Every structure is written in structure tokens, then in C-alpha cells.
mmCIF file of C-alpha atoms in Angstrom:
data_model
loop_
_atom_site.group_PDB
_atom_site.id
_atom_site.type_symbol
_atom_site.label_atom_id
_atom_site.label_comp_id
_atom_site.label_asym_id
_atom_site.label_seq_id
_atom_site.Cartn_x
_atom_site.Cartn_y
_atom_site.Cartn_z
ATOM 1 C CA UNK A 1 0.000 0.000 0.000
ATOM 2 C CA UNK A 2 1.365 3.393 -0.919
ATOM 3 C CA UNK A 3 2.030 6.098 1.611
ATOM 4 C CA UNK A 4 1.018 9.747 1.268
ATOM 5 C CA UNK A 5 3.828 12.273 1.623
ATOM 6 C CA UNK A 6 3.900 16.069 1.627
ATOM 7 C CA UNK A 7 7.247 17.318 0.295
ATOM 8 C CA UNK A 8 7.438 21.129 0.201
ATOM 9 C CA UNK A 9 10.006 23.890 0.629
ATOM 10 C CA UNK A 10 9.201 26.341 3.419
ATOM 11 C CA UNK A 11 10.679 29.567 4.772
ATOM 12 C CA UNK A 12 11.775 29.672 8.388
ATOM 13 C CA UNK A 13 8.611 31.657 9.178
ATOM 14 C CA UNK A 14 6.333 29.002 7.678
ATOM 15 C CA UNK A 15 5.537 30.103 4.111
ATOM 16 C CA UNK A 16 5.707 27.961 0.957
ATOM 17 C CA UNK A 17 5.444 30.963 -1.395
ATOM 18 C CA UNK A 18 5.365 34.729 -1.237
ATOM 19 C CA UNK A 19 2.023 36.591 -1.567
ATOM 20 C CA UNK A 20 2.310 36.497 -5.382
ATOM 21 C CA UNK A 21 2.983 32.714 -5.441
ATOM 22 C CA UNK A 22 6.694 33.351 -5.979
ATOM 23 C CA UNK A 23 9.084 30.626 -4.846
ATOM 24 C CA UNK A 24 12.464 31.943 -6.035
ATOM 25 C CA UNK A 25 13.852 32.335 -2.499
ATOM 26 C CA UNK A 26 12.581 28.873 -1.565
ATOM 27 C CA UNK A 27 13.736 26.963 -4.639
ATOM 28 C CA UNK A 28 17.348 28.193 -4.838
ATOM 29 C CA UNK A 29 18.530 24.949 -3.230
ATOM 30 C CA UNK A 30 17.470 23.046 -6.368
ATOM 31 C CA UNK A 31 20.343 24.675 -8.250
ATOM 32 C CA UNK A 32 23.101 25.560 -5.764
ATOM 33 C CA UNK A 33 25.246 22.436 -5.691
ATOM 34 C CA UNK A 34 27.631 20.274 -7.600
ATOM 35 C CA UNK A 35 25.575 17.073 -7.908
ATOM 36 C CA UNK A 36 23.305 16.732 -10.952
ATOM 37 C CA UNK A 37 19.920 15.141 -10.269
ATOM 38 C CA UNK A 38 17.614 14.805 -13.273
ATOM 39 C CA UNK A 39 13.883 14.812 -12.664
ATOM 40 C CA UNK A 40 11.565 12.339 -14.369
ATOM 41 C CA UNK A 41 10.894 15.008 -17.014
ATOM 42 C CA UNK A 42 13.834 16.030 -19.230
ATOM 43 C CA UNK A 43 12.829 19.708 -18.949
ATOM 44 C CA UNK A 44 14.043 19.865 -15.333
ATOM 45 C CA UNK A 45 17.477 18.979 -14.013
ATOM 46 C CA UNK A 46 18.673 20.011 -10.564
ATOM 47 C CA UNK A 47 22.159 20.735 -9.237
ATOM 48 C CA UNK A 48 22.143 20.208 -5.492
ATOM 49 C CA UNK A 49 24.575 19.497 -2.677
ATOM 50 C CA UNK A 50 25.866 15.986 -2.055
ATOM 51 C CA UNK A 51 23.742 15.894 1.106
ATOM 52 C CA UNK A 52 20.505 16.879 -0.702
ATOM 53 C CA UNK A 53 20.977 14.634 -3.744
ATOM 54 C CA UNK A 54 19.917 11.299 -2.155
ATOM 55 C CA UNK A 55 16.700 12.821 -0.807
ATOM 56 C CA UNK A 56 15.793 14.286 -4.190
ATOM 57 C CA UNK A 57 16.680 11.071 -6.043
ATOM 58 C CA UNK A 58 14.543 9.091 -3.603
ATOM 59 C CA UNK A 59 11.591 11.451 -4.100
ATOM 60 C CA UNK A 60 11.724 10.936 -7.877
ATOM 61 C CA UNK A 61 12.379 7.187 -7.703
ATOM 62 C CA UNK A 62 9.536 6.434 -5.300
ATOM 63 C CA UNK A 63 6.906 8.753 -6.805
ATOM 64 C CA UNK A 64 3.763 7.011 -8.010
ATOM 65 C CA UNK A 65 1.127 9.758 -8.264
ATOM 66 C CA UNK A 66 0.620 13.384 -7.309
ATOM 67 C CA UNK A 67 -2.450 15.060 -5.823
ATOM 68 C CA UNK A 68 -2.646 18.825 -6.071
ATOM 69 C CA UNK A 69 -5.195 21.587 -5.815
ATOM 70 C CA UNK A 70 -6.557 23.576 -8.715
ATOM 71 C CA UNK A 71 -4.865 26.807 -7.619
ATOM 72 C CA UNK A 72 -1.349 25.330 -7.834
ATOM 73 C CA UNK A 73 -2.245 23.468 -11.014
ATOM 74 C CA UNK A 74 -3.379 26.721 -12.646
ATOM 75 C CA UNK A 75 -0.391 28.690 -11.318
ATOM 76 C CA UNK A 76 2.071 26.186 -12.852
ATOM 77 C CA UNK A 77 -0.017 25.834 -16.027
ATOM 78 C CA UNK A 78 -0.310 22.154 -15.152
ATOM 79 C CA UNK A 79 3.467 21.821 -15.436
ATOM 80 C CA UNK A 80 2.960 21.801 -19.193
ATOM 81 C CA UNK A 81 1.226 18.436 -18.938
ATOM 82 C CA UNK A 82 3.941 16.657 -16.967
ATOM 83 C CA UNK A 83 5.052 17.318 -13.395
ATOM 84 C CA UNK A 84 8.812 16.906 -12.763
ATOM 85 C CA UNK A 85 8.006 13.684 -10.900
ATOM 86 C CA UNK A 86 6.646 12.279 -14.180
ATOM 87 C CA UNK A 87 3.664 10.626 -12.524
ATOM 88 C CA UNK A 88 -0.120 10.722 -13.018
ATOM 89 C CA UNK A 89 -1.687 13.955 -11.765
ATOM 90 C CA UNK A 90 -4.894 14.162 -9.749
ATOM 91 C CA UNK A 91 -6.246 17.701 -9.442
ATOM 92 C CA UNK A 92 -8.873 18.480 -6.808
ATOM 93 C CA UNK A 93 -11.257 21.067 -8.242
ATOM 94 C CA UNK A 94 -14.867 22.207 -8.267
ATOM 95 C CA UNK A 95 -14.633 23.174 -11.946
ATOM 96 C CA UNK A 96 -12.577 20.958 -14.273
ATOM 97 C CA UNK A 97 -11.362 22.737 -17.388
ATOM 98 C CA UNK A 98 -13.258 21.703 -20.497
ATOM 99 C CA UNK A 99 -10.296 21.766 -22.826
ATOM 100 C CA UNK A 100 -7.183 20.598 -20.943
ATOM 101 C CA UNK A 101 -5.110 18.841 -23.641
ATOM 102 C CA UNK A 102 -2.982 16.556 -21.430
ATOM 103 C CA UNK A 103 -3.835 13.405 -19.468
ATOM 104 C CA UNK A 104 -4.853 14.591 -15.994
ATOM 105 C CA UNK A 105 -7.548 13.307 -13.666
ATOM 106 C CA UNK A 106 -9.734 16.134 -12.361
ATOM 107 C CA UNK A 107 -11.421 15.071 -9.118
ATOM 108 C CA UNK A 108 -14.573 16.933 -8.134
ATOM 109 C CA UNK A 109 -15.536 14.978 -5.010
ATOM 110 C CA UNK A 110 -12.721 16.035 -2.690
ATOM 111 C CA UNK A 111 -9.253 15.262 -1.399
ATOM 112 C CA UNK A 112 -10.174 11.887 0.102
ATOM 113 C CA UNK A 113 -11.413 10.644 -3.269
ATOM 114 C CA UNK A 114 -8.370 12.080 -5.061
ATOM 115 C CA UNK A 115 -5.978 10.322 -2.669
ATOM 116 C CA UNK A 116 -7.882 7.024 -3.000
ATOM 117 C CA UNK A 117 -7.705 7.264 -6.807
ATOM 118 C CA UNK A 118 -4.014 8.221 -6.694
ATOM 119 C CA UNK A 119 -3.219 5.290 -4.380
ATOM 120 C CA UNK A 120 -4.920 2.890 -6.797
ATOM 121 C CA UNK A 121 -2.648 4.123 -9.589
ATOM 122 C CA UNK A 122 0.534 4.423 -7.477
ATOM 123 C CA UNK A 123 0.479 0.851 -6.197
ATOM 124 C CA UNK A 124 3.372 0.517 -3.733
ATOM 125 C CA UNK A 125 4.852 3.886 -4.687
ATOM 126 C CA UNK A 126 4.373 7.227 -2.932
ATOM 127 C CA UNK A 127 1.410 9.535 -3.432
ATOM 128 C CA UNK A 128 2.654 13.112 -3.151
ATOM 129 C CA UNK A 129 0.391 15.764 -1.664
ATOM 130 C CA UNK A 130 1.535 18.894 -3.473
ATOM 131 C CA UNK A 131 -0.345 21.932 -2.261
ATOM 132 C CA UNK A 132 -1.124 23.434 1.120
ATOM 133 C CA UNK A 133 -4.877 22.900 0.872
ATOM 134 C CA UNK A 134 -4.447 19.258 -0.137
ATOM 135 C CA UNK A 135 -1.899 18.708 2.659
ATOM 136 C CA UNK A 136 -4.128 20.334 5.270
ATOM 137 C CA UNK A 137 -7.202 18.363 4.191
ATOM 138 C CA UNK A 138 -5.201 15.115 4.049
ATOM 139 C CA UNK A 139 -3.955 15.742 7.591
ATOM 140 C CA UNK A 140 -7.505 16.473 8.785
ATOM 141 C CA UNK A 141 -8.716 13.234 7.152
ATOM 142 C CA UNK A 142 -5.909 11.182 8.719
ATOM 143 C CA UNK A 143 -4.463 10.292 5.309
ATOM 144 C CA UNK A 144 -1.019 11.916 5.435
ATOM 145 C CA UNK A 145 1.795 9.574 6.498
ATOM 146 C CA UNK A 146 4.891 11.738 6.202
ATOM 147 C CA UNK A 147 5.899 15.386 5.935
ATOM 148 C CA UNK A 148 9.193 16.449 4.367
ATOM 149 C CA UNK A 149 9.963 20.108 4.976
ATOM 150 C CA UNK A 150 12.816 21.602 3.000
ATOM 151 C CA UNK A 151 13.486 24.419 5.475
ATOM 152 C CA UNK A 152 15.031 27.462 3.836
ATOM 153 C CA UNK A 153 16.963 30.037 5.907
ATOM 154 C CA UNK A 154 14.893 33.019 4.830
ATOM 155 C CA UNK A 155 12.095 34.993 6.474
ATOM 156 C CA UNK A 156 9.474 35.963 3.898
ATOM 157 C CA UNK A 157 7.352 37.924 6.369
ATOM 158 C CA UNK A 158 4.158 37.107 4.496
ATOM 159 C CA UNK A 159 2.878 34.694 1.920
ATOM 160 C CA UNK A 160 1.118 31.354 1.651
ATOM 161 C CA UNK A 161 1.444 29.440 4.935
ATOM 162 C CA UNK A 162 2.077 25.703 4.928
ATOM 163 C CA UNK A 163 -0.133 24.758 7.891
ATOM 164 C CA UNK A 164 -2.549 27.639 8.513
ATOM 165 C CA UNK A 165 -5.971 26.010 8.323
ATOM 166 C CA UNK A 166 -5.839 22.685 10.126
ATOM 167 C CA UNK A 167 -9.268 21.748 11.434
ATOM 168 C CA UNK A 168 -7.981 18.910 13.618
ATOM 169 C CA UNK A 169 -5.058 19.723 15.856
ATOM 170 C CA UNK A 170 -2.661 19.199 17.393
ATOM 171 C CA UNK A 171 -1.027 16.921 14.826
ATOM 172 C CA UNK A 172 1.732 14.929 16.459
ATOM 173 C CA UNK A 173 4.882 14.135 14.503
ATOM 174 C CA UNK A 174 7.895 11.908 15.089
ATOM 175 C CA UNK A 175 11.304 13.306 15.858
ATOM 176 C CA UNK A 176 12.751 14.509 12.556
ATOM 177 C CA UNK A 177 15.303 12.874 10.348
ATOM 178 C CA UNK A 178 17.614 15.812 9.605
ATOM 179 C CA UNK A 179 19.748 16.323 6.509
ATOM 180 C CA UNK A 180 21.785 19.518 6.175
ATOM 181 C CA UNK A 181 22.204 20.706 2.584
ATOM 182 C CA UNK A 182 23.410 23.977 1.065
ATOM 183 C CA UNK A 183 20.959 26.751 2.063
ATOM 184 C CA UNK A 184 18.399 24.098 3.079
ATOM 185 C CA UNK A 185 17.765 21.764 5.996
ATOM 186 C CA UNK A 186 15.648 18.757 5.096
ATOM 187 C CA UNK A 187 13.360 17.598 7.895
ATOM 188 C CA UNK A 188 11.441 14.323 7.491
ATOM 189 C CA UNK A 189 8.638 13.640 9.984
ATOM 190 C CA UNK A 190 6.293 10.682 10.322
ATOM 191 C CA UNK A 191 2.717 11.593 11.221
ATOM 192 C CA UNK A 192 1.775 9.887 14.485
ATOM 193 C CA UNK A 193 -1.775 8.542 14.577
#
């Protein structure tokens, strides 16, 4: 059975993007090292530190499906039809686009349904929860197994918070696995149920 993992970069003050959805400050670590890590889509190749490379390789190798919200999907223009993980996309939305030209599953009956459908496709691989709303709803539904925070040493001051709207709290997490990269500290937590 696949596990559900949130894997997002976050500022030290808890934001995953600035108020305009900008991530430049948070994504610098993807290209500040000497180790080349290709994604599962030839359009994206990363250059990260030796410490960060195994984590990134693992994320790409174990990916089986991705669940995201419509806002992030629209902001990225659906990653041009293929997310860097190169896996099937499940987009939670109230209004599916009528003319999206690429293979994507638009899910109109909520995050729980989207995760169930993604798990069926992913098999034993990981289902990635890729937006704050999806992560928060997955946590509230008891469906999130792991949280990987790529903690960036920057204070944005404002923006889109990672964990602002949890309905069920507190959420207890394991002690972190800590990996120190260049301009990033990777923190991996297991969600305790």
C-alpha cells in the first residue's frame, strides 16, 4: 500500500510561497550544488549538494502519483502536462477545465477521493500531496503519512502558509530525520496517529 507524503520547501517563518505565489527564495537549493539530479521530465534537471541529492533522487524514484489543488495546477499551467516527478496527476477542483489537452484526472468529489484514486494508480509507490490545501485536508482526514519540509533560511514575512488552516489539531509528529544541505535543511517527519 502506498504512503502519502507532503514534500514542500518552506521559509523559516512558515511560508511555501510569497504573496504572489513566488518561490524563487525557496527553490534556490534546487540549483546551488555540484551534484546533478535529473527529474523524471527532461525539462528539469537540478544541481544540489551531495547531502541533498539522495533525498531528491529518492523522491523521484519512489513517486507514483501526485495530488494537487486547482490553484497550484493553474499557477504552474499544469506543469505543461507533466510534473517533474513524471507521474499521473490528480487535481482536486470544483470546476474541471473543459479543454485541458494533457492526461490529468480532475477530481470533483474532494481530497479523500483524489488520494484514493491516486493510491490505486501508485500501487506501492508514494502519493505526493503537493499543495497546502491538499496537505491540510489530508492531515484532517488522517491520510497523510509523512511530511518532508525543506526548510530554507529566509524569512518571507508574508505569503502562503504551509499549515494555517488545520481543522484537527494538534497533529503529532515523530522526531525529525535531519539532513543539512546547502541553504536548506531537510526535515522528514512521520505523522503519528
